Amino acid sequence: MRSEQTPIPLNGEYFPIATHRIQEVMKVMIQNLNATSTVDQKEFRFNLLRKDLSSVSFVSSWGETMDCITTLNYFYVTDNDKTILLLEAQLFCTECNITSLILRSKKRMEVVGRAPPCINDILYLDLSCSIEWKIKLKIKSGTGEEERDNTQLVPVYYRKPQDAFQHPNGNTMIQALQWMFNKLQAMKILALLSIYW
């Protein structure tokens, strides 16, 4: 995090405002970036990825087990052998369970994993109420009062590019989408009423 352009280190491996998926990736990334080589204990395992690393950014789906894209930002263009760097990045991407890993520096970008980097996600429209549609990020399953008829839940699958805007606050995103869908629902009802009048 930053305060007035000054980096503030976080205590521990937990970033509470991130999605669960990002928190899991952050924890594994920190462990892997700080791991030493089995051959030489003085050398880091992912030494090329650590060199001149200035910041890391994350984008994830709202689902806990779905996609996560991580961008490693560098101060300088690395003059390492591109093939070796990409091999190390591929191994890192696999071990950290990252969908796409982007290595970015001035005038250079390399992508490992899914290319082009995008997030596949799913929302559920709850059509059980005829007046107002509700949007859910996941279906609750359980017993008793939590369990319900899911026949009125319609899954909406979508793909968003890594660089597209998304609201970082899930609750705010849900409220905005519900407002849009309810406006569309109201327009549909008015259009039907005008046909019959």
Tab-separated table of C-alpha atoms in Angstrom:
chain	number	residue	atom	x	y	z
A	1	MET	CA	0.000	0.000	0.000
A	2	ARG	CA	1.036	3.622	-0.394
A	3	SER	CA	0.527	6.835	1.539
A	4	GLU	CA	1.438	10.065	-0.279
A	5	GLN	CA	3.621	8.185	-2.791
A	6	THR	CA	5.526	6.400	0.003
A	7	PRO	CA	5.314	2.581	0.091
A	8	ILE	CA	3.997	1.177	3.360
A	9	PRO	CA	4.944	-2.467	4.014
A	10	LEU	CA	2.108	-4.702	5.141
A	11	ASN	CA	2.548	-6.701	8.315
A	12	GLY	CA	2.273	-10.397	7.526
A	13	GLU	CA	0.859	-12.123	4.490
A	14	TYR	CA	-2.749	-10.968	4.807
A	15	PHE	CA	-4.387	-8.182	2.799
A	16	PRO	CA	-7.953	-8.043	4.152
A	17	ILE	CA	-9.620	-5.980	1.419
A	18	ALA	CA	-8.510	-8.308	-1.401
A	19	THR	CA	-10.656	-11.147	-2.714
A	20	HIS	CA	-10.058	-14.571	-1.198
A	21	ARG	CA	-8.438	-15.715	-4.463
A	22	ILE	CA	-5.934	-12.820	-4.399
A	23	GLN	CA	-5.135	-13.464	-0.727
A	24	GLU	CA	-4.291	-17.088	-1.502
A	25	VAL	CA	-2.077	-16.154	-4.478
A	26	MET	CA	-0.312	-13.432	-2.451
A	27	LYS	CA	0.575	-15.898	0.294
A	28	VAL	CA	2.053	-18.459	-2.132
A	29	MET	CA	3.856	-15.740	-4.148
A	30	ILE	CA	5.593	-14.340	-1.075
A	31	GLN	CA	6.708	-17.831	-0.074
A	32	ASN	CA	8.023	-18.593	-3.574
A	33	LEU	CA	9.755	-15.238	-4.064
A	34	ASN	CA	11.526	-15.635	-0.712
A	35	ALA	CA	12.424	-19.325	-1.203
A	36	THR	CA	16.088	-20.130	-1.641
A	37	SER	CA	17.523	-22.492	-4.207
A	38	THR	CA	18.050	-26.118	-3.208
A	39	VAL	CA	21.467	-26.049	-4.900
A	40	ASP	CA	22.789	-22.783	-3.441
A	41	GLN	CA	21.129	-21.579	-0.222
A	42	LYS	CA	22.484	-18.044	-0.846
A	43	GLU	CA	20.605	-17.725	-4.148
A	44	PHE	CA	16.870	-17.187	-4.433
A	45	ARG	CA	14.880	-19.783	-6.330
A	46	PHE	CA	13.194	-17.224	-8.625
A	47	ASN	CA	16.126	-14.838	-8.777
A	48	LEU	CA	15.369	-13.463	-12.260
A	49	LEU	CA	11.793	-12.572	-11.293
A	50	ARG	CA	12.981	-10.815	-8.110
A	51	LYS	CA	15.613	-8.654	-9.828
A	52	ASP	CA	14.462	-4.989	-10.108
A	53	LEU	CA	10.882	-5.901	-9.116
A	54	SER	CA	9.122	-2.658	-8.122
A	55	SER	CA	5.499	-3.677	-7.542
A	56	VAL	CA	2.886	-6.374	-8.030
A	57	SER	CA	-0.763	-5.967	-9.005
A	58	PHE	CA	-3.619	-8.463	-9.047
A	59	VAL	CA	-6.929	-8.926	-10.834
A	60	SER	CA	-9.199	-11.842	-9.965
A	61	SER	CA	-12.614	-13.266	-10.610
A	62	TRP	CA	-15.162	-13.010	-7.825
A	63	GLY	CA	-15.258	-16.795	-7.447
A	64	GLU	CA	-12.859	-18.186	-4.850
A	65	THR	CA	-11.379	-20.877	-7.088
A	66	MET	CA	-11.481	-19.166	-10.469
A	67	ASP	CA	-9.027	-16.939	-12.352
A	68	CYS	CA	-6.277	-14.666	-11.055
A	69	ILE	CA	-3.963	-12.505	-13.162
A	70	THR	CA	-0.792	-11.147	-11.596
A	71	THR	CA	1.394	-8.391	-13.023
A	72	LEU	CA	5.021	-8.025	-11.941
A	73	ASN	CA	6.180	-4.467	-12.626
A	74	TYR	CA	9.896	-3.760	-13.048
A	75	PHE	CA	11.956	-0.562	-12.861
A	76	TYR	CA	14.131	-1.444	-15.816
A	77	VAL	CA	13.939	-3.619	-18.875
A	78	THR	CA	15.722	-6.776	-17.858
A	79	ASP	CA	18.661	-7.681	-20.063
A	80	ASN	CA	18.446	-11.356	-19.111
A	81	ASP	CA	18.024	-14.075	-21.683
A	82	LYS	CA	14.315	-13.918	-22.568
A	83	THR	CA	13.995	-17.717	-22.899
A	84	ILE	CA	15.365	-18.374	-19.398
A	85	LEU	CA	13.243	-15.598	-17.907
A	86	LEU	CA	10.060	-16.982	-19.515
A	87	LEU	CA	10.860	-20.521	-18.332
A	88	GLU	CA	11.293	-19.250	-14.777
A	89	ALA	CA	8.069	-17.236	-15.112
A	90	GLN	CA	6.167	-20.306	-16.382
A	91	LEU	CA	7.323	-22.381	-13.402
A	92	PHE	CA	6.403	-19.535	-11.028
A	93	CYS	CA	2.977	-19.178	-12.677
A	94	THR	CA	2.281	-22.898	-12.254
A	95	GLU	CA	3.495	-23.110	-8.646
A	96	CYS	CA	1.489	-20.052	-7.582
A	97	ASN	CA	-1.659	-21.239	-9.411
A	98	ILE	CA	-1.877	-18.028	-11.449
A	99	THR	CA	-4.010	-17.944	-14.601
A	100	SER	CA	-1.781	-15.382	-16.371
A	101	LEU	CA	1.481	-13.822	-15.246
A	102	ILE	CA	2.431	-10.515	-16.861
A	103	LEU	CA	6.010	-9.238	-16.709
A	104	ARG	CA	5.923	-5.514	-17.409
A	105	SER	CA	8.558	-2.828	-17.670
A	106	LYS	CA	8.915	0.317	-19.720
A	107	LYS	CA	8.092	-0.471	-23.380
A	108	ARG	CA	8.035	-4.226	-22.736
A	109	MET	CA	5.443	-6.788	-21.721
A	110	GLU	CA	5.615	-10.584	-21.641
A	111	VAL	CA	2.653	-12.843	-20.820
A	112	VAL	CA	2.918	-16.362	-19.425
A	113	GLY	CA	-0.137	-18.573	-18.972
A	114	ARG	CA	-3.430	-17.683	-20.653
A	115	ALA	CA	-2.879	-15.156	-23.429
A	116	PRO	CA	-4.371	-12.710	-23.962
A	117	PRO	CA	-4.859	-12.311	-20.217
A	118	CYS	CA	-8.541	-12.252	-19.282
A	119	ILE	CA	-10.776	-13.241	-16.406
A	120	ASN	CA	-13.560	-15.778	-16.928
A	121	ASP	CA	-16.238	-15.162	-14.351
A	122	ILE	CA	-19.811	-16.045	-13.459
A	123	LEU	CA	-22.690	-14.174	-11.836
A	124	TYR	CA	-26.127	-15.517	-10.973
A	125	LEU	CA	-29.361	-13.667	-11.694
A	126	ASP	CA	-32.065	-14.509	-9.187
A	127	LEU	CA	-35.344	-14.239	-11.145
A	128	SER	CA	-37.563	-15.584	-8.362
A	129	CYS	CA	-39.055	-12.133	-7.700
A	130	SER	CA	-41.001	-10.679	-10.632
A	131	ILE	CA	-40.549	-7.089	-9.443
A	132	GLU	CA	-36.834	-6.951	-8.738
A	133	TRP	CA	-33.934	-9.092	-9.946
A	134	LYS	CA	-31.133	-9.910	-7.530
A	135	ILE	CA	-27.520	-10.660	-8.425
A	136	LYS	CA	-25.410	-13.172	-6.551
A	137	LEU	CA	-21.733	-13.990	-6.844
A	138	LYS	CA	-22.233	-17.600	-5.807
A	139	ILE	CA	-24.955	-20.052	-4.920
A	140	LYS	CA	-25.218	-20.806	-1.226
A	141	SER	CA	-25.539	-24.476	-0.467
A	142	GLY	CA	-26.352	-25.904	2.893
A	143	THR	CA	-29.154	-27.210	5.004
A	144	GLY	CA	-32.206	-25.676	6.581
A	145	GLU	CA	-33.014	-22.066	5.769
A	146	GLU	CA	-29.971	-21.607	3.498
A	147	GLU	CA	-31.141	-24.328	1.129
A	148	ARG	CA	-33.545	-23.073	-1.524
A	149	ASP	CA	-34.908	-23.752	-4.954
A	150	ASN	CA	-32.166	-22.775	-7.410
A	151	THR	CA	-34.336	-23.170	-10.510
A	152	GLN	CA	-34.784	-19.391	-10.715
A	153	LEU	CA	-31.030	-18.728	-10.629
A	154	VAL	CA	-29.657	-18.060	-14.104
A	155	PRO	CA	-25.864	-18.251	-14.500
A	156	VAL	CA	-24.297	-15.469	-16.571
A	157	TYR	CA	-20.827	-16.359	-17.832
A	158	TYR	CA	-18.643	-13.528	-19.047
A	159	ARG	CA	-15.056	-12.738	-19.937
A	160	LYS	CA	-13.365	-9.477	-19.020
A	161	PRO	CA	-9.971	-8.390	-20.351
A	162	GLN	CA	-7.264	-7.881	-17.755
A	163	ASP	CA	-7.010	-4.149	-18.459
A	164	ALA	CA	-10.776	-3.482	-18.373
A	165	PHE	CA	-12.154	-1.469	-15.452
A	166	GLN	CA	-13.702	-3.441	-12.664
A	167	HIS	CA	-14.841	-2.126	-9.323
A	168	PRO	CA	-12.518	-3.376	-6.585
A	169	ASN	CA	-15.397	-3.539	-4.092
A	170	GLY	CA	-17.611	-6.558	-4.775
A	171	ASN	CA	-20.611	-5.206	-2.842
A	172	THR	CA	-20.592	-1.942	-4.776
A	173	MET	CA	-20.309	-3.830	-8.059
A	174	ILE	CA	-23.308	-6.000	-7.132
A	175	GLN	CA	-25.402	-2.937	-6.192
A	176	ALA	CA	-24.573	-1.201	-9.499
A	177	LEU	CA	-25.404	-4.306	-11.549
A	178	GLN	CA	-28.677	-4.837	-9.659
A	179	TRP	CA	-29.642	-1.220	-10.298
A	180	MET	CA	-28.928	-1.618	-14.054
A	181	PHE	CA	-30.828	-4.906	-14.327
A	182	ASN	CA	-33.820	-3.509	-12.427
A	183	LYS	CA	-33.939	-0.473	-14.722
A	184	LEU	CA	-33.939	-2.858	-17.706
A	185	GLN	CA	-36.679	-4.926	-16.067
A	186	ALA	CA	-38.777	-1.760	-15.478
A	187	MET	CA	-38.309	-0.704	-19.130
A	188	LYS	CA	-39.426	-4.158	-20.260
A	189	ILE	CA	-42.578	-3.978	-18.112
A	190	LEU	CA	-43.390	-0.458	-19.385
A	191	ALA	CA	-42.901	-1.597	-22.967
A	192	LEU	CA	-45.287	-4.530	-22.416
A	193	LEU	CA	-47.874	-2.279	-20.745
A	194	SER	CA	-47.762	0.226	-23.600
A	195	ILE	CA	-48.525	-2.596	-26.075
A	196	TYR	CA	-51.710	-3.558	-24.209
A	197	TRP	CA	-52.981	0.027	-23.595
